[in-house]
XYZ file of C-alpha atoms in Angstrom:
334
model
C 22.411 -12.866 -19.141
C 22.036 -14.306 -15.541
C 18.543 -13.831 -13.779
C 20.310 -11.075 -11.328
C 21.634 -9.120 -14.170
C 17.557 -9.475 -16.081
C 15.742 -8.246 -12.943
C 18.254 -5.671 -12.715
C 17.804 -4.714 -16.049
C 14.148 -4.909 -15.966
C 14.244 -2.652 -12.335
C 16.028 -0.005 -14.512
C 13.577 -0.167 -17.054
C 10.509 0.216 -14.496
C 12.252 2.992 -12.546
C 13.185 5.456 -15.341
C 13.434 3.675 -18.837
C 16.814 4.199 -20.252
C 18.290 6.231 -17.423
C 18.779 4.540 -14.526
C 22.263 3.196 -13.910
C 22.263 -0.815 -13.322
C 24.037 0.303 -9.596
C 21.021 2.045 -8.776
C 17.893 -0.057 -10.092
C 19.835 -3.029 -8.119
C 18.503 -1.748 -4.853
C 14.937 -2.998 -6.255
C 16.316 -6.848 -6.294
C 18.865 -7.034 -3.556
C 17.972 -8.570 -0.005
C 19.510 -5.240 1.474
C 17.891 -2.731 -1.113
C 14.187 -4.308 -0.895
C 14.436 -4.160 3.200
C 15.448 -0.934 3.122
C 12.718 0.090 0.734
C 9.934 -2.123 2.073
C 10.431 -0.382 5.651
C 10.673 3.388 3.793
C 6.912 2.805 2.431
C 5.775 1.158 5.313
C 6.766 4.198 7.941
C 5.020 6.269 5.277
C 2.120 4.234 5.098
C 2.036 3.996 9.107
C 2.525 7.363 9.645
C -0.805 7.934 7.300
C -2.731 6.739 11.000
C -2.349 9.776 12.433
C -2.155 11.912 9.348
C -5.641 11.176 8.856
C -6.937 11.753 12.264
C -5.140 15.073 12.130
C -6.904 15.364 8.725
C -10.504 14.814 10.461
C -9.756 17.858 12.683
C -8.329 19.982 10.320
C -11.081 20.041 7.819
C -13.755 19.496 10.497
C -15.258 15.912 9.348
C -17.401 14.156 11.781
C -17.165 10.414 11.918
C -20.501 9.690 10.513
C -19.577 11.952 7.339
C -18.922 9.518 4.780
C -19.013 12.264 1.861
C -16.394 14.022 2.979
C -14.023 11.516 3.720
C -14.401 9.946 0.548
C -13.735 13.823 -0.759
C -10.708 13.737 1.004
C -9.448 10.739 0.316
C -9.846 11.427 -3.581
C -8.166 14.738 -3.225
C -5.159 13.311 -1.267
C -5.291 10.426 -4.284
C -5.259 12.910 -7.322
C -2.629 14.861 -5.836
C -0.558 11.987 -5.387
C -0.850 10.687 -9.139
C -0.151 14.320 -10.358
C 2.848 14.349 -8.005
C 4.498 11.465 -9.695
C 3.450 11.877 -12.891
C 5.182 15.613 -12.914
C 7.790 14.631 -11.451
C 8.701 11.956 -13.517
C 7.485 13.177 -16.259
C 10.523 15.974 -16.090
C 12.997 13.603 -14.602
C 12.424 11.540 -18.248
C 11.521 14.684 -20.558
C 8.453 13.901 -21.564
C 4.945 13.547 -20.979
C 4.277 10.369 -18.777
C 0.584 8.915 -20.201
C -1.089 5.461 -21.131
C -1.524 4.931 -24.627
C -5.040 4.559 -25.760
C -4.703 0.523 -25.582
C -3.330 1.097 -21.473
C -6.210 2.968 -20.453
C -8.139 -0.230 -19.556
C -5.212 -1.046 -17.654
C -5.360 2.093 -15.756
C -9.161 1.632 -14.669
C -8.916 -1.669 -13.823
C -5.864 -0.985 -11.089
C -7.299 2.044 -10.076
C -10.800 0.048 -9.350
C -9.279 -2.040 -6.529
C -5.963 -0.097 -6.195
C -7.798 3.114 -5.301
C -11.688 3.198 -5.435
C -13.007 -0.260 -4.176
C -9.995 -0.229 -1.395
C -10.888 2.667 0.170
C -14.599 3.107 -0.162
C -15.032 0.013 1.483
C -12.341 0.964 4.216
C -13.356 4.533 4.997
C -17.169 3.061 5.037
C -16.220 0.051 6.729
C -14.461 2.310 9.334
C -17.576 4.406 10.208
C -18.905 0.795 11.288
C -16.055 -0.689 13.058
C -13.333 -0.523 15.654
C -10.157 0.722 14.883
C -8.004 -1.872 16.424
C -10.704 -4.711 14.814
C -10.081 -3.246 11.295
C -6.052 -3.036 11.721
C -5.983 -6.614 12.247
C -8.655 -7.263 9.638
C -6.570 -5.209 7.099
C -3.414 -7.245 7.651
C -5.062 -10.356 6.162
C -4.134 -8.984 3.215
C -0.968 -10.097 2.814
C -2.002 -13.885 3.986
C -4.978 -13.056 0.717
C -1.958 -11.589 -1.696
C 0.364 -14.726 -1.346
C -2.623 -16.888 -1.349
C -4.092 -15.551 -4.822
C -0.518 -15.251 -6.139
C -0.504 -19.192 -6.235
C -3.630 -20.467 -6.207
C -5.592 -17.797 -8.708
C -2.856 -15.777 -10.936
C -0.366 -18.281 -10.478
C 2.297 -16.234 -10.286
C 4.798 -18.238 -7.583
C 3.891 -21.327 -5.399
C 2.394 -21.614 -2.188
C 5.195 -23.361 0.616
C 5.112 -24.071 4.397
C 8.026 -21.684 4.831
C 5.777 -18.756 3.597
C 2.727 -19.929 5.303
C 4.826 -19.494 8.442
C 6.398 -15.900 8.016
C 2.552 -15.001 7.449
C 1.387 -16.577 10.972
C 4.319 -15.262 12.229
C 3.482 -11.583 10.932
C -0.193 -11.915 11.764
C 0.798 -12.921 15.342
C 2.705 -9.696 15.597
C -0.288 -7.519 14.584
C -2.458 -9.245 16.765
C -0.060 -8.704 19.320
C 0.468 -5.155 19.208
C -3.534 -4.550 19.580
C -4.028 -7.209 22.758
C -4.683 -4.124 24.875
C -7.742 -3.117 23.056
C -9.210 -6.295 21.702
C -11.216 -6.908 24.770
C -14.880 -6.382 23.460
C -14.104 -6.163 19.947
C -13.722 -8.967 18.388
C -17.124 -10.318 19.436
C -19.225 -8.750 16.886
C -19.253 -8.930 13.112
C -21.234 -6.594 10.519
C -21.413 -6.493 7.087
C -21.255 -2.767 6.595
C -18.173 -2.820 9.141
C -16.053 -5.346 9.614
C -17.362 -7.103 6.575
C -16.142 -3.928 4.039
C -12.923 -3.687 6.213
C -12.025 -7.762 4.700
C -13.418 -6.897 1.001
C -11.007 -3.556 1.351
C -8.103 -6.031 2.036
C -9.426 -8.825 -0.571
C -8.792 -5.112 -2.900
C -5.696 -4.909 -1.546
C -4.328 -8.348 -2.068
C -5.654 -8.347 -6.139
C -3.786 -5.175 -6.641
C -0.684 -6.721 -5.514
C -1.391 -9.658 -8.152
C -1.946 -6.730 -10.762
C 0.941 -5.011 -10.282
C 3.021 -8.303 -10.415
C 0.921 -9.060 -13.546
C 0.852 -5.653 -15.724
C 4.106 -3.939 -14.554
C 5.283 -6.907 -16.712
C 4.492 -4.873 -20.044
C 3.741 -1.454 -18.735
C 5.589 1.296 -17.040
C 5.037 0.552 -13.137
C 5.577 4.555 -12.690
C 3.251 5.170 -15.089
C 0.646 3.062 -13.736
C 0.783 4.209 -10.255
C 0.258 8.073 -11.012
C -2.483 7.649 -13.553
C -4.046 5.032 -11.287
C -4.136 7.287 -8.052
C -5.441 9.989 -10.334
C -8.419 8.318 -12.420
C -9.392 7.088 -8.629
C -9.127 10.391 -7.084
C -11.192 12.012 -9.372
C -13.787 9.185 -8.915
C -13.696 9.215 -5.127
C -14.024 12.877 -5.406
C -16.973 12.823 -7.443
C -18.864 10.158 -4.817
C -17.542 12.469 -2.532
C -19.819 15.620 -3.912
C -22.354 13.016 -4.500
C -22.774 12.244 -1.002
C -22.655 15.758 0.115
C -18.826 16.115 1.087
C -16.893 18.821 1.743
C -13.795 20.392 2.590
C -13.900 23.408 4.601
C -11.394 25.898 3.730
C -7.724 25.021 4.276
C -5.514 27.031 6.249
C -1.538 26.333 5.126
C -1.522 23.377 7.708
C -4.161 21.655 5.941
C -2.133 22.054 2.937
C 0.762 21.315 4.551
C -0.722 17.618 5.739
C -2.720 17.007 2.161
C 0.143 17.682 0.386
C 2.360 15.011 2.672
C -0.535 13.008 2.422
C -0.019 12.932 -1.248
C 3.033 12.245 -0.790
C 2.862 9.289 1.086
C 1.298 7.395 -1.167
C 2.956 9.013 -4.699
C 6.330 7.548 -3.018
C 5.188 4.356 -1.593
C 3.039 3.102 -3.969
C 5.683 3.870 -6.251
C 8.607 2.215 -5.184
C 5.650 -0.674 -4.117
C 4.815 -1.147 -7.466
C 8.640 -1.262 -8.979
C 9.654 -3.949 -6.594
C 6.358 -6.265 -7.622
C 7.218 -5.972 -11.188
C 10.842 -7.840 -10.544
C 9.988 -9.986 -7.372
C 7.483 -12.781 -6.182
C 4.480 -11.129 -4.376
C 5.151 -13.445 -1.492
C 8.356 -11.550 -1.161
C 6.897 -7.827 -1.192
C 3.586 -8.374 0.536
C 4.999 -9.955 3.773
C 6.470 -6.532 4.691
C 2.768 -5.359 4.942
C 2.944 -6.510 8.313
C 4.803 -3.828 9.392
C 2.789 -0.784 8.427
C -0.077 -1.762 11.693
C 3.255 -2.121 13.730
C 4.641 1.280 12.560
C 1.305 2.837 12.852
C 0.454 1.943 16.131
C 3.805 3.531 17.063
C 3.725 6.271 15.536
C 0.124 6.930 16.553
C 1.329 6.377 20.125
C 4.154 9.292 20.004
C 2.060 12.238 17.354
C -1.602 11.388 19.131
C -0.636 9.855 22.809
C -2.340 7.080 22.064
C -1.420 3.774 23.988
C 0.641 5.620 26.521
C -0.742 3.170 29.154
C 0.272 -0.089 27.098
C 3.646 -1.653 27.998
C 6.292 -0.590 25.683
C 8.024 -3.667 25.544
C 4.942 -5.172 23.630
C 5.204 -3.372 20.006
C 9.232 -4.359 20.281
C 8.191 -7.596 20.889
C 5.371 -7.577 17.940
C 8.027 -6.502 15.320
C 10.482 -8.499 16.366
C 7.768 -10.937 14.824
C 7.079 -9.638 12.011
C 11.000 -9.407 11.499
C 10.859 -13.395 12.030
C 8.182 -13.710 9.518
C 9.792 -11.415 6.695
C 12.952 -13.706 7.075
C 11.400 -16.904 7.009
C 9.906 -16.284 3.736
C 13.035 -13.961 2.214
C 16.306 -15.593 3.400
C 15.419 -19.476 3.635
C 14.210 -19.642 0.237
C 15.134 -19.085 -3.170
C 14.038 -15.606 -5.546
C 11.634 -17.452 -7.460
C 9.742 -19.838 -5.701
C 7.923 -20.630 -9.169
């Protein structure tokens, strides 16, 4: 069996064991099929900017109420996981679960995947800039290639990827030039200090993924993850004295694509890092910023006055970095 036809194979195996045509689980390996893929979760990922602004309104949080963002958060996270758990739980016939030995599995991911990740973002967020903490996030995927090599050893570190990362980065920082002016000057722990540890989070689960989706069901993973972490952001949540005020169908209407958002993302996220390098997933984080700032720009009018040309030309970056570390070099990179 060639290496195409295993990762093929294996794709099948992590989207739907058994019942996935070869045809279809290809679009996990292919150049073509991860592209289009990569930029699917990343508009939903971007578009999660403004979601959660709208969010803030909706149920009335003020930006000093930690509680209740947490509460939100874990609700949007547990409905997620239940989302594509049902759902592929009928779409195979049977109850989707860990077995007893997975369960450790489960918590770990969910610990950075879900609860470390976002408490320290949402918390970190109170304390920081917005435009700061985008460009702090996107570090990231510079800390997921980095740890893939160096820690998990997973692939090899090369100039060629070190490159589409600068390039990426440069796009990011790019697209937030406008508003950097008096906010980079300043560090805090509680702020910008929880904003890096939430993308240190970020860049293990990555290594996870790549690591357990090996010998467990990536679909499987991702809903139980989201929904062992929802139910433990929700309970911080109470702790802290969150709460939701009652929803009226719009707020339902944006939890439940909320949900959404990450159910599918995360999902087809965590397929592709269980049959290619991390270097070759992760650099497409660079987008989500880029797609965010957009979108936040046409939903909430923000950055009307900022030159339109600039976010063209900060993708057209991250475009150069995605294909300097997918096209020059081979699958592997072991």
């Amino acid at each position: 069996m060639t290496r195409r036809n295993a990762l093929t194979a294996a794709a099948a195996n992590a989207v739907d064991t058994g019942s996935t045509s070869p045809r279809v689980a290809r679009i996990f390996t292919v150049a073509w099929g991860i592209f289009v893929l990569n930029v699917i979760c990343c508009l939903l990922w971007g578009s999660a900017f403004p979601c959660i602004k709208f969010g803030y309104q909706l149920f009335s949080i003020s930006a000093a109420d930690t509680g209740s963002k947490l509460l939100f958060a874990g609700v949007r996270f547990f409905l997620a996981g239940f989302m594509v758990t049902v759902f592929m739980s009928l779409r195979r016939g049977r109850l989707i679960r860990p077995r007893v030995d997975e369960f450790p599995v489960v918590v770990l991911l969910s610990l950075f995947q879900t609860i470390l990740q976002y408490i320290f973002f949402y918390v970190g967020l109170s304390h920081a800039l917005g435009t700061t903490s985008s460009i702090i996030n996107s570090s990231s995927t510079f800390l997921s290639i980095l740890m893939s090599a160096l820690l998990f050893r997973q692939e090899r570190i090369t100039g060629r990827k070190i490159l589409g990362c600068v390039l990426g980065f440069t796009g990011v920082i790019l697209v937030n030039l406008g508003k950097l002016a008096g906010g980079m000057g300043s560090f805090a722990l509680d702020g910008e200090g929880f904003i890096f540890l939430s993308a240190l989070s970020g860049a293990v689960v990555s290594c996870l993924l790549r690591l357990f989706t090996q010998k467990h069901d990536a679909v499987m993973l991702s809903g139980w993850q989201f929904m062992f972490g929802g139910l433990v952001l929700c309970g911080i949540g109470l702790g802290l004295g969150g709460q939701l005020h009652l929803m009226d169908p719009s707020g339902i209407a944006l939890i439940l694509y909320m949900a959404f958002i990450s159910a599918c993302a995360y999902s087809l996220s965590s397929i592709m890092l269980s049959v290619n390098p991390v270097s070759r997933i992760a650099v497409y984080r660079f987008m989500t910023p880029i797609f965010g700032f957009v979108l936040s720009a046409i939903i909430l009018g923000e950055g009307a006055a900022m030159d339109p040309l600039m976010p063209l030309l900060a993708l057209a970056l991250v475009a150069a970095g995605i294909i300097v570390v997918n096209v020059s070099g081979r699958p592997t990179d072991k």
